[in-house]
Amino acid sequence: MIVRQFSSRGVTSHLCARFKETQTRQVMARPSSDLAAFREVFSKAKHVAILTGAGVSAESGVPTFRGEGGFWRKWQAQDLATPGAFSQNPSRVWEFYHYRREVMLTKSPNSAHVAIAECEARLQKQGRRVTVITQNIDELHRRAGSTNILEIHGSLFKTRCMSCGHVGVNHKSPICAALEGKGAPDPNTSDAQIPPQDLPRCEQGGCSGLLRPNVVWFGETLDSDILTRVEEELDLCDLCLVVGTSSIVYPAAMFAPQVAARGIPVAEFNMEETPATMRFRFHFQGPCGTTLPPALARHNNEP
């Protein structure tokens, strides 16, 4: 049983807690990069959990707004993606998310997204199950064709009402008239200072409450219902893939190591090794769009 420490309401967002890389790691054999050996394990798997992170989306040209050069105007994501920032300046925060939504509408799923979606559809016909557990909020997995998705950090294309709590899907472009043409990332751009009444508003039964992006912000807890479903999938899986994730942010950083601790094969696909690499059976280094498709391709003996 996966321990429930990451599925309680008190768990703080992945955005505000990081792995201590100085933790003492158990000495283990180096993971294998033998594709044929992975394919043999994959051919027998009945319930595959695929954990994905920003590295998958980066290959589609999705900006992260983190690290050196990762600024929107003069701010990074951690400056804007907080309840406090939204309370103090909802216009600025909505400009930031409007920009991100508009950028995402210009991006397309890459070969890694497509390989995962095709794998899910193919295995489903064989009575096998693939579940995507993603930290990404861009919906590229959904656009690639994946259907069994758990979005632990929410979605850019969902909103939540600050008054009535209604969560709704919203792909409008722009999301409201006042944001049309706003959100330019140039550091010399001035805030639009849109009045709150002109920002996205709830359309449920005359509510008209202020909407916010339905994403997990720094300092917020993750959805306990989603995490319970994640726990269930990880308990059931007989193969786990970790794709494009740094394995340094909680609670997602705990998922795959806890699966590996049960003796379940875990395969990591990433541009570089991570603090969790030595816990896994397989590690395939390089762009996910290059390494993942051949790993998930149809076997000759598949129906």
mmCIF file of C-alpha atoms in Angstrom:
data_model
loop_
_atom_site.group_PDB
_atom_site.id
_atom_site.type_symbol
_atom_site.label_atom_id
_atom_site.label_comp_id
_atom_site.label_asym_id
_atom_site.label_seq_id
_atom_site.Cartn_x
_atom_site.Cartn_y
_atom_site.Cartn_z
ATOM 1 C CA MET A 1 0.000 0.000 0.000
ATOM 2 C CA ILE A 2 1.343 3.412 -0.952
ATOM 3 C CA VAL A 3 1.555 5.418 2.263
ATOM 4 C CA ARG A 4 -1.104 8.078 2.564
ATOM 5 C CA GLN A 5 1.203 10.876 3.636
ATOM 6 C CA PHE A 6 0.722 12.572 0.259
ATOM 7 C CA SER A 7 -3.035 12.141 0.054
ATOM 8 C CA SER A 8 -4.142 14.041 3.135
ATOM 9 C CA ARG A 9 -5.621 17.509 2.982
ATOM 10 C CA GLY A 10 -2.611 18.881 4.810
ATOM 11 C CA VAL A 11 -0.175 18.115 2.016
ATOM 12 C CA THR A 12 1.319 21.335 0.716
ATOM 13 C CA SER A 13 1.561 21.986 -2.996
ATOM 14 C CA HIS A 14 4.489 20.601 -4.974
ATOM 15 C CA LEU A 15 5.336 24.229 -5.586
ATOM 16 C CA CYS A 16 6.439 24.946 -2.036
ATOM 17 C CA ALA A 17 8.421 21.903 -0.948
ATOM 18 C CA ARG A 18 11.461 20.335 -2.591
ATOM 19 C CA PHE A 19 13.503 17.227 -2.178
ATOM 20 C CA LYS A 20 16.572 17.637 0.022
ATOM 21 C CA GLU A 21 19.183 16.483 -2.420
ATOM 22 C CA THR A 22 21.591 15.978 0.443
ATOM 23 C CA GLN A 23 19.473 13.111 1.781
ATOM 24 C CA THR A 24 21.415 9.909 2.216
ATOM 25 C CA ARG A 25 20.509 7.590 -0.621
ATOM 26 C CA GLN A 26 20.527 3.836 -0.395
ATOM 27 C CA VAL A 27 23.346 2.357 -2.440
ATOM 28 C CA MET A 28 21.852 0.454 -5.375
ATOM 29 C CA ALA A 29 22.929 -0.985 -8.685
ATOM 30 C CA ARG A 30 22.803 1.467 -11.552
ATOM 31 C CA PRO A 31 19.542 1.280 -13.520
ATOM 32 C CA SER A 32 19.570 -0.473 -16.861
ATOM 33 C CA SER A 33 19.287 1.283 -20.220
ATOM 34 C CA ASP A 34 18.570 -1.989 -22.015
ATOM 35 C CA LEU A 35 15.570 -1.208 -24.226
ATOM 36 C CA ALA A 36 14.935 -4.871 -25.051
ATOM 37 C CA ALA A 37 14.771 -5.706 -21.341
ATOM 38 C CA PHE A 38 12.306 -2.877 -20.749
ATOM 39 C CA ARG A 39 10.209 -3.993 -23.706
ATOM 40 C CA GLU A 40 10.000 -7.489 -22.249
ATOM 41 C CA VAL A 41 8.668 -6.095 -18.951
ATOM 42 C CA PHE A 42 6.307 -3.758 -20.797
ATOM 43 C CA SER A 43 4.890 -6.609 -22.906
ATOM 44 C CA LYS A 44 3.647 -8.339 -19.736
ATOM 45 C CA ALA A 45 2.307 -5.281 -17.899
ATOM 46 C CA LYS A 46 -1.447 -5.108 -17.350
ATOM 47 C CA HIS A 47 -1.699 -1.796 -15.487
ATOM 48 C CA VAL A 48 0.764 0.938 -16.458
ATOM 49 C CA ALA A 49 1.083 4.232 -14.566
ATOM 50 C CA ILE A 50 2.850 7.033 -16.451
ATOM 51 C CA LEU A 51 4.009 10.020 -14.383
ATOM 52 C CA THR A 52 4.802 13.083 -16.494
ATOM 53 C CA GLY A 53 6.349 16.457 -15.770
ATOM 54 C CA ALA A 54 7.504 19.660 -17.403
ATOM 55 C CA GLY A 55 10.169 17.947 -19.488
ATOM 56 C CA VAL A 56 7.495 16.442 -21.736
ATOM 57 C CA SER A 57 5.886 19.814 -22.433
ATOM 58 C CA ALA A 58 9.229 21.593 -22.837
ATOM 59 C CA GLU A 59 9.770 19.614 -26.034
ATOM 60 C CA SER A 60 6.610 21.267 -27.404
ATOM 61 C CA GLY A 61 8.128 24.684 -26.687
ATOM 62 C CA VAL A 62 6.058 25.360 -23.576
ATOM 63 C CA PRO A 63 7.715 28.020 -21.363
ATOM 64 C CA THR A 64 8.166 27.111 -17.684
ATOM 65 C CA PHE A 65 8.767 30.602 -16.192
ATOM 66 C CA ARG A 66 11.235 28.985 -13.832
ATOM 67 C CA GLY A 67 15.011 29.170 -13.588
ATOM 68 C CA GLU A 68 17.325 31.610 -15.335
ATOM 69 C CA GLY A 69 15.524 33.586 -17.995
ATOM 70 C CA GLY A 70 12.155 32.191 -16.965
ATOM 71 C CA PHE A 71 10.446 35.521 -16.448
ATOM 72 C CA TRP A 72 7.098 36.960 -17.461
ATOM 73 C CA ARG A 73 7.806 40.681 -17.456
ATOM 74 C CA LYS A 74 9.879 41.000 -14.266
ATOM 75 C CA TRP A 75 8.279 38.122 -12.375
ATOM 76 C CA GLN A 76 8.713 34.372 -12.217
ATOM 77 C CA ALA A 77 5.840 31.980 -11.676
ATOM 78 C CA GLN A 78 6.368 31.812 -7.923
ATOM 79 C CA ASP A 79 5.790 35.582 -7.730
ATOM 80 C CA LEU A 80 2.388 35.371 -9.430
ATOM 81 C CA ALA A 81 1.055 31.880 -8.766
ATOM 82 C CA THR A 82 -0.010 32.504 -5.177
ATOM 83 C CA PRO A 83 -3.325 33.278 -3.462
ATOM 84 C CA GLY A 84 -1.756 36.447 -2.088
ATOM 85 C CA ALA A 85 -0.712 37.716 -5.512
ATOM 86 C CA PHE A 86 -4.215 37.113 -6.857
ATOM 87 C CA SER A 87 -5.806 38.843 -3.872
ATOM 88 C CA GLN A 88 -3.551 41.883 -4.243
ATOM 89 C CA ASN A 89 -3.592 42.171 -8.033
ATOM 90 C CA PRO A 90 -6.042 39.846 -9.821
ATOM 91 C CA SER A 91 -5.604 41.811 -13.041
ATOM 92 C CA ARG A 92 -1.867 41.135 -13.219
ATOM 93 C CA VAL A 93 -2.294 37.446 -12.370
ATOM 94 C CA TRP A 94 -5.023 37.052 -14.982
ATOM 95 C CA GLU A 95 -2.800 38.774 -17.574
ATOM 96 C CA PHE A 96 -0.117 36.185 -16.795
ATOM 97 C CA TYR A 97 -2.498 33.241 -17.141
ATOM 98 C CA HIS A 98 -4.193 34.725 -20.188
ATOM 99 C CA TYR A 99 -0.762 34.911 -21.849
ATOM 100 C CA ARG A 100 -0.033 31.295 -20.916
ATOM 101 C CA ARG A 101 -3.421 30.133 -22.244
ATOM 102 C CA GLU A 102 -2.899 31.955 -25.535
ATOM 103 C CA VAL A 103 0.622 30.544 -25.886
ATOM 104 C CA MET A 104 -0.665 27.025 -25.292
ATOM 105 C CA LEU A 105 -3.187 27.407 -28.085
ATOM 106 C CA THR A 106 -0.212 27.777 -30.458
ATOM 107 C CA LYS A 107 1.558 24.636 -29.199
ATOM 108 C CA SER A 108 0.973 21.045 -30.220
ATOM 109 C CA PRO A 109 1.537 17.678 -28.558
ATOM 110 C CA ASN A 110 4.908 16.196 -29.413
ATOM 111 C CA SER A 111 5.885 12.625 -30.207
ATOM 112 C CA ALA A 112 6.081 11.702 -26.508
ATOM 113 C CA HIS A 113 2.484 12.827 -25.885
ATOM 114 C CA VAL A 114 1.365 10.964 -28.995
ATOM 115 C CA ALA A 115 3.242 7.786 -28.037
ATOM 116 C CA ILE A 116 1.543 7.771 -24.623
ATOM 117 C CA ALA A 117 -1.911 8.358 -26.120
ATOM 118 C CA GLU A 118 -1.466 5.678 -28.773
ATOM 119 C CA CYS A 119 -0.198 3.257 -26.140
ATOM 120 C CA GLU A 120 -3.268 3.875 -23.970
ATOM 121 C CA ALA A 121 -5.682 3.307 -26.859
ATOM 122 C CA ARG A 122 -3.880 0.166 -28.052
ATOM 123 C CA LEU A 123 -3.587 -1.458 -24.630
ATOM 124 C CA GLN A 124 -7.192 -0.640 -23.757
ATOM 125 C CA LYS A 125 -8.322 -2.849 -26.651
ATOM 126 C CA GLN A 126 -6.308 -5.677 -25.087
ATOM 127 C CA GLY A 127 -7.925 -5.264 -21.665
ATOM 128 C CA ARG A 128 -4.839 -3.513 -20.290
ATOM 129 C CA ARG A 129 -4.855 -0.115 -18.588
ATOM 130 C CA VAL A 130 -2.704 3.010 -18.929
ATOM 131 C CA THR A 131 -3.142 5.962 -16.565
ATOM 132 C CA VAL A 132 -1.378 9.292 -17.064
ATOM 133 C CA ILE A 133 -0.617 11.122 -13.824
ATOM 134 C CA THR A 134 0.648 14.538 -14.829
ATOM 135 C CA GLN A 135 2.056 17.576 -13.082
ATOM 136 C CA ASN A 136 1.470 19.608 -16.244
ATOM 137 C CA ILE A 137 -1.422 22.055 -16.594
ATOM 138 C CA ASP A 138 -1.289 22.496 -20.377
ATOM 139 C CA GLU A 139 -3.724 19.723 -21.461
ATOM 140 C CA LEU A 140 -1.316 18.504 -24.164
ATOM 141 C CA HIS A 141 -1.911 14.901 -23.083
ATOM 142 C CA ARG A 142 -5.631 15.363 -23.624
ATOM 143 C CA ARG A 143 -5.081 16.996 -27.010
ATOM 144 C CA ALA A 144 -2.827 14.089 -28.028
ATOM 145 C CA GLY A 145 -5.703 11.702 -27.354
ATOM 146 C CA SER A 146 -5.097 10.425 -23.823
ATOM 147 C CA THR A 147 -8.335 9.971 -21.901
ATOM 148 C CA ASN A 148 -7.364 8.408 -18.571
ATOM 149 C CA ILE A 149 -5.604 11.430 -17.042
ATOM 150 C CA LEU A 150 -5.147 12.657 -13.487
ATOM 151 C CA GLU A 151 -4.066 16.327 -13.471
ATOM 152 C CA ILE A 152 -2.637 16.758 -9.982
ATOM 153 C CA HIS A 153 -1.903 20.470 -10.477
ATOM 154 C CA GLY A 154 -5.071 21.402 -12.343
ATOM 155 C CA SER A 155 -5.481 22.899 -15.811
ATOM 156 C CA LEU A 156 -4.929 26.232 -17.513
ATOM 157 C CA PHE A 157 -8.245 25.673 -19.259
ATOM 158 C CA LYS A 158 -10.394 25.282 -16.159
ATOM 159 C CA THR A 159 -11.608 28.042 -13.865
ATOM 160 C CA ARG A 160 -12.907 28.084 -10.325
ATOM 161 C CA CYS A 161 -15.330 30.648 -8.883
ATOM 162 C CA MET A 162 -14.075 32.455 -5.798
ATOM 163 C CA SER A 163 -17.697 32.810 -4.614
ATOM 164 C CA CYS A 164 -19.624 29.627 -5.388
ATOM 165 C CA GLY A 165 -16.676 27.292 -6.012
ATOM 166 C CA HIS A 166 -17.916 26.076 -9.398
ATOM 167 C CA VAL A 167 -15.182 24.538 -11.554
ATOM 168 C CA GLY A 168 -15.708 24.744 -15.297
ATOM 169 C CA VAL A 169 -13.876 24.009 -18.532
ATOM 170 C CA ASN A 170 -13.062 27.187 -20.438
ATOM 171 C CA HIS A 171 -11.241 27.309 -23.786
ATOM 172 C CA LYS A 172 -12.397 30.799 -24.795
ATOM 173 C CA SER A 173 -9.830 32.964 -26.543
ATOM 174 C CA PRO A 174 -9.636 35.481 -25.036
ATOM 175 C CA ILE A 175 -11.224 34.301 -21.824
ATOM 176 C CA CYS A 176 -12.868 37.732 -21.464
ATOM 177 C CA ALA A 177 -13.053 40.843 -23.627
ATOM 178 C CA ALA A 178 -10.933 42.978 -21.296
ATOM 179 C CA LEU A 179 -7.960 40.612 -21.654
ATOM 180 C CA GLU A 180 -7.904 40.665 -25.443
ATOM 181 C CA GLY A 181 -4.441 41.757 -26.557
ATOM 182 C CA LYS A 182 -3.171 41.874 -22.960
ATOM 183 C CA GLY A 183 -0.531 39.819 -21.180
ATOM 184 C CA ALA A 184 2.527 40.689 -23.282
ATOM 185 C CA PRO A 185 5.607 39.263 -21.495
ATOM 186 C CA ASP A 186 7.991 42.106 -22.344
ATOM 187 C CA PRO A 187 9.459 43.564 -19.113
ATOM 188 C CA ASN A 188 8.695 47.082 -20.299
ATOM 189 C CA THR A 189 4.967 46.342 -20.615
ATOM 190 C CA SER A 190 2.804 48.105 -18.040
ATOM 191 C CA ASP A 191 0.078 46.326 -16.106
ATOM 192 C CA ALA A 192 -3.317 46.604 -17.769
ATOM 193 C CA GLN A 193 -4.956 47.326 -14.388
ATOM 194 C CA ILE A 194 -8.246 45.791 -15.466
ATOM 195 C CA PRO A 195 -11.081 46.492 -12.975
ATOM 196 C CA PRO A 196 -12.175 43.321 -11.140
ATOM 197 C CA GLN A 197 -15.676 43.552 -12.576
ATOM 198 C CA ASP A 198 -14.207 43.211 -16.088
ATOM 199 C CA LEU A 199 -12.094 40.149 -15.300
ATOM 200 C CA PRO A 200 -13.472 36.619 -15.925
ATOM 201 C CA ARG A 201 -16.695 36.194 -13.950
ATOM 202 C CA CYS A 202 -18.827 33.194 -12.996
ATOM 203 C CA GLU A 203 -21.824 32.520 -15.236
ATOM 204 C CA GLN A 204 -23.534 30.060 -12.905
ATOM 205 C CA GLY A 205 -27.073 31.043 -11.957
ATOM 206 C CA GLY A 206 -26.457 34.752 -11.580
ATOM 207 C CA CYS A 207 -23.416 34.243 -9.334
ATOM 208 C CA SER A 208 -21.034 36.631 -11.178
ATOM 209 C CA GLY A 209 -18.231 35.815 -8.738
ATOM 210 C CA LEU A 210 -14.613 36.424 -9.708
ATOM 211 C CA LEU A 211 -13.046 33.439 -11.456
ATOM 212 C CA ARG A 212 -9.499 32.241 -10.882
ATOM 213 C CA PRO A 213 -7.467 29.667 -12.818
ATOM 214 C CA ASN A 214 -8.179 26.186 -11.449
ATOM 215 C CA VAL A 215 -4.521 25.401 -10.848
ATOM 216 C CA VAL A 216 -2.607 24.657 -7.658
ATOM 217 C CA TRP A 217 -0.714 27.721 -6.516
ATOM 218 C CA PHE A 218 2.307 27.997 -4.254
ATOM 219 C CA GLY A 219 1.263 27.363 -0.666
ATOM 220 C CA GLU A 220 -1.979 25.590 -1.583
ATOM 221 C CA THR A 221 -2.891 21.992 -0.828
ATOM 222 C CA LEU A 222 -3.451 19.492 -3.586
ATOM 223 C CA ASP A 223 -6.908 18.090 -4.239
ATOM 224 C CA SER A 224 -7.309 15.177 -1.812
ATOM 225 C CA ASP A 225 -9.742 13.375 -4.148
ATOM 226 C CA ILE A 226 -7.235 13.466 -7.004
ATOM 227 C CA LEU A 227 -4.468 12.236 -4.714
ATOM 228 C CA THR A 228 -6.631 9.380 -3.481
ATOM 229 C CA ARG A 229 -7.160 8.317 -7.101
ATOM 230 C CA VAL A 230 -3.408 8.614 -7.716
ATOM 231 C CA GLU A 231 -2.769 6.354 -4.739
ATOM 232 C CA GLU A 232 -5.226 3.798 -6.073
ATOM 233 C CA GLU A 233 -3.545 3.754 -9.494
ATOM 234 C CA LEU A 234 -0.080 3.400 -7.988
ATOM 235 C CA ASP A 235 -1.254 0.567 -5.753
ATOM 236 C CA LEU A 236 -2.577 -1.303 -8.789
ATOM 237 C CA CYS A 237 0.200 -0.675 -11.314
ATOM 238 C CA ASP A 238 2.621 -3.406 -12.323
ATOM 239 C CA LEU A 239 4.817 -1.013 -14.325
ATOM 240 C CA CYS A 240 5.537 2.673 -13.738
ATOM 241 C CA LEU A 241 7.101 5.168 -16.144
ATOM 242 C CA VAL A 242 8.525 8.513 -15.025
ATOM 243 C CA VAL A 243 8.705 10.843 -18.003
ATOM 244 C CA GLY A 244 10.261 14.315 -18.085
ATOM 245 C CA THR A 245 10.086 15.015 -14.374
ATOM 246 C CA SER A 246 12.857 16.253 -12.100
ATOM 247 C CA SER A 247 11.851 14.103 -9.098
ATOM 248 C CA ILE A 248 12.678 16.973 -6.731
ATOM 249 C CA VAL A 249 9.246 18.349 -5.847
ATOM 250 C CA TYR A 250 6.710 16.912 -3.457
ATOM 251 C CA PRO A 251 4.433 15.072 -3.427
ATOM 252 C CA ALA A 252 5.060 13.836 -6.979
ATOM 253 C CA ALA A 253 8.695 13.081 -6.123
ATOM 254 C CA MET A 254 7.496 10.354 -3.747
ATOM 255 C CA PHE A 255 5.230 8.524 -6.163
ATOM 256 C CA ALA A 256 7.666 6.460 -8.237
ATOM 257 C CA PRO A 257 10.199 5.695 -5.459
ATOM 258 C CA GLN A 258 7.379 4.255 -3.346
ATOM 259 C CA VAL A 259 6.255 2.102 -6.274
ATOM 260 C CA ALA A 260 9.860 0.949 -6.748
ATOM 261 C CA ALA A 261 10.115 0.115 -3.040
ATOM 262 C CA ARG A 262 7.337 -2.458 -3.569
ATOM 263 C CA GLY A 263 9.466 -4.205 -6.174
ATOM 264 C CA ILE A 264 7.472 -2.864 -9.140
ATOM 265 C CA PRO A 265 9.605 -2.029 -12.210
ATOM 266 C CA VAL A 266 10.026 1.723 -12.721
ATOM 267 C CA ALA A 267 11.513 3.220 -15.894
ATOM 268 C CA GLU A 268 12.714 6.819 -16.001
ATOM 269 C CA PHE A 269 12.833 8.783 -19.273
ATOM 270 C CA ASN A 270 14.569 12.112 -18.779
ATOM 271 C CA MET A 271 17.207 14.447 -20.169
ATOM 272 C CA GLU A 272 19.419 13.797 -17.157
ATOM 273 C CA GLU A 273 19.647 11.734 -14.016
ATOM 274 C CA THR A 274 17.538 12.830 -11.042
ATOM 275 C CA PRO A 275 17.819 12.315 -7.274
ATOM 276 C CA ALA A 276 15.546 9.277 -7.678
ATOM 277 C CA THR A 277 17.306 7.624 -10.646
ATOM 278 C CA MET A 278 19.234 5.081 -8.583
ATOM 279 C CA ARG A 279 15.983 3.745 -7.110
ATOM 280 C CA PHE A 280 14.655 2.689 -10.521
ATOM 281 C CA ARG A 281 15.172 -0.429 -12.645
ATOM 282 C CA PHE A 282 15.536 1.448 -15.945
ATOM 283 C CA HIS A 283 16.805 4.864 -17.003
ATOM 284 C CA PHE A 284 16.708 6.161 -20.587
ATOM 285 C CA GLN A 285 18.509 9.450 -21.057
ATOM 286 C CA GLY A 286 17.658 11.915 -23.806
ATOM 287 C CA PRO A 287 14.659 13.839 -25.144
ATOM 288 C CA CYS A 288 11.418 12.077 -24.220
ATOM 289 C CA GLY A 289 10.137 12.566 -27.755
ATOM 290 C CA THR A 290 13.059 10.424 -28.957
ATOM 291 C CA THR A 291 13.372 7.795 -26.233
ATOM 292 C CA LEU A 292 9.707 7.102 -25.424
ATOM 293 C CA PRO A 293 8.126 6.188 -28.817
ATOM 294 C CA PRO A 294 10.323 3.114 -29.452
ATOM 295 C CA ALA A 295 9.868 2.016 -25.835
ATOM 296 C CA LEU A 296 6.056 2.081 -26.126
ATOM 297 C CA ALA A 297 5.732 0.874 -29.714
ATOM 298 C CA ARG A 298 3.552 -2.116 -30.577
ATOM 299 C CA HIS A 299 5.130 -5.527 -30.022
ATOM 300 C CA ASN A 300 5.183 -8.026 -32.865
ATOM 301 C CA ASN A 301 3.118 -10.467 -30.801
ATOM 302 C CA GLU A 302 0.387 -7.962 -29.919
ATOM 303 C CA PRO A 303 -3.067 -8.637 -31.376
#
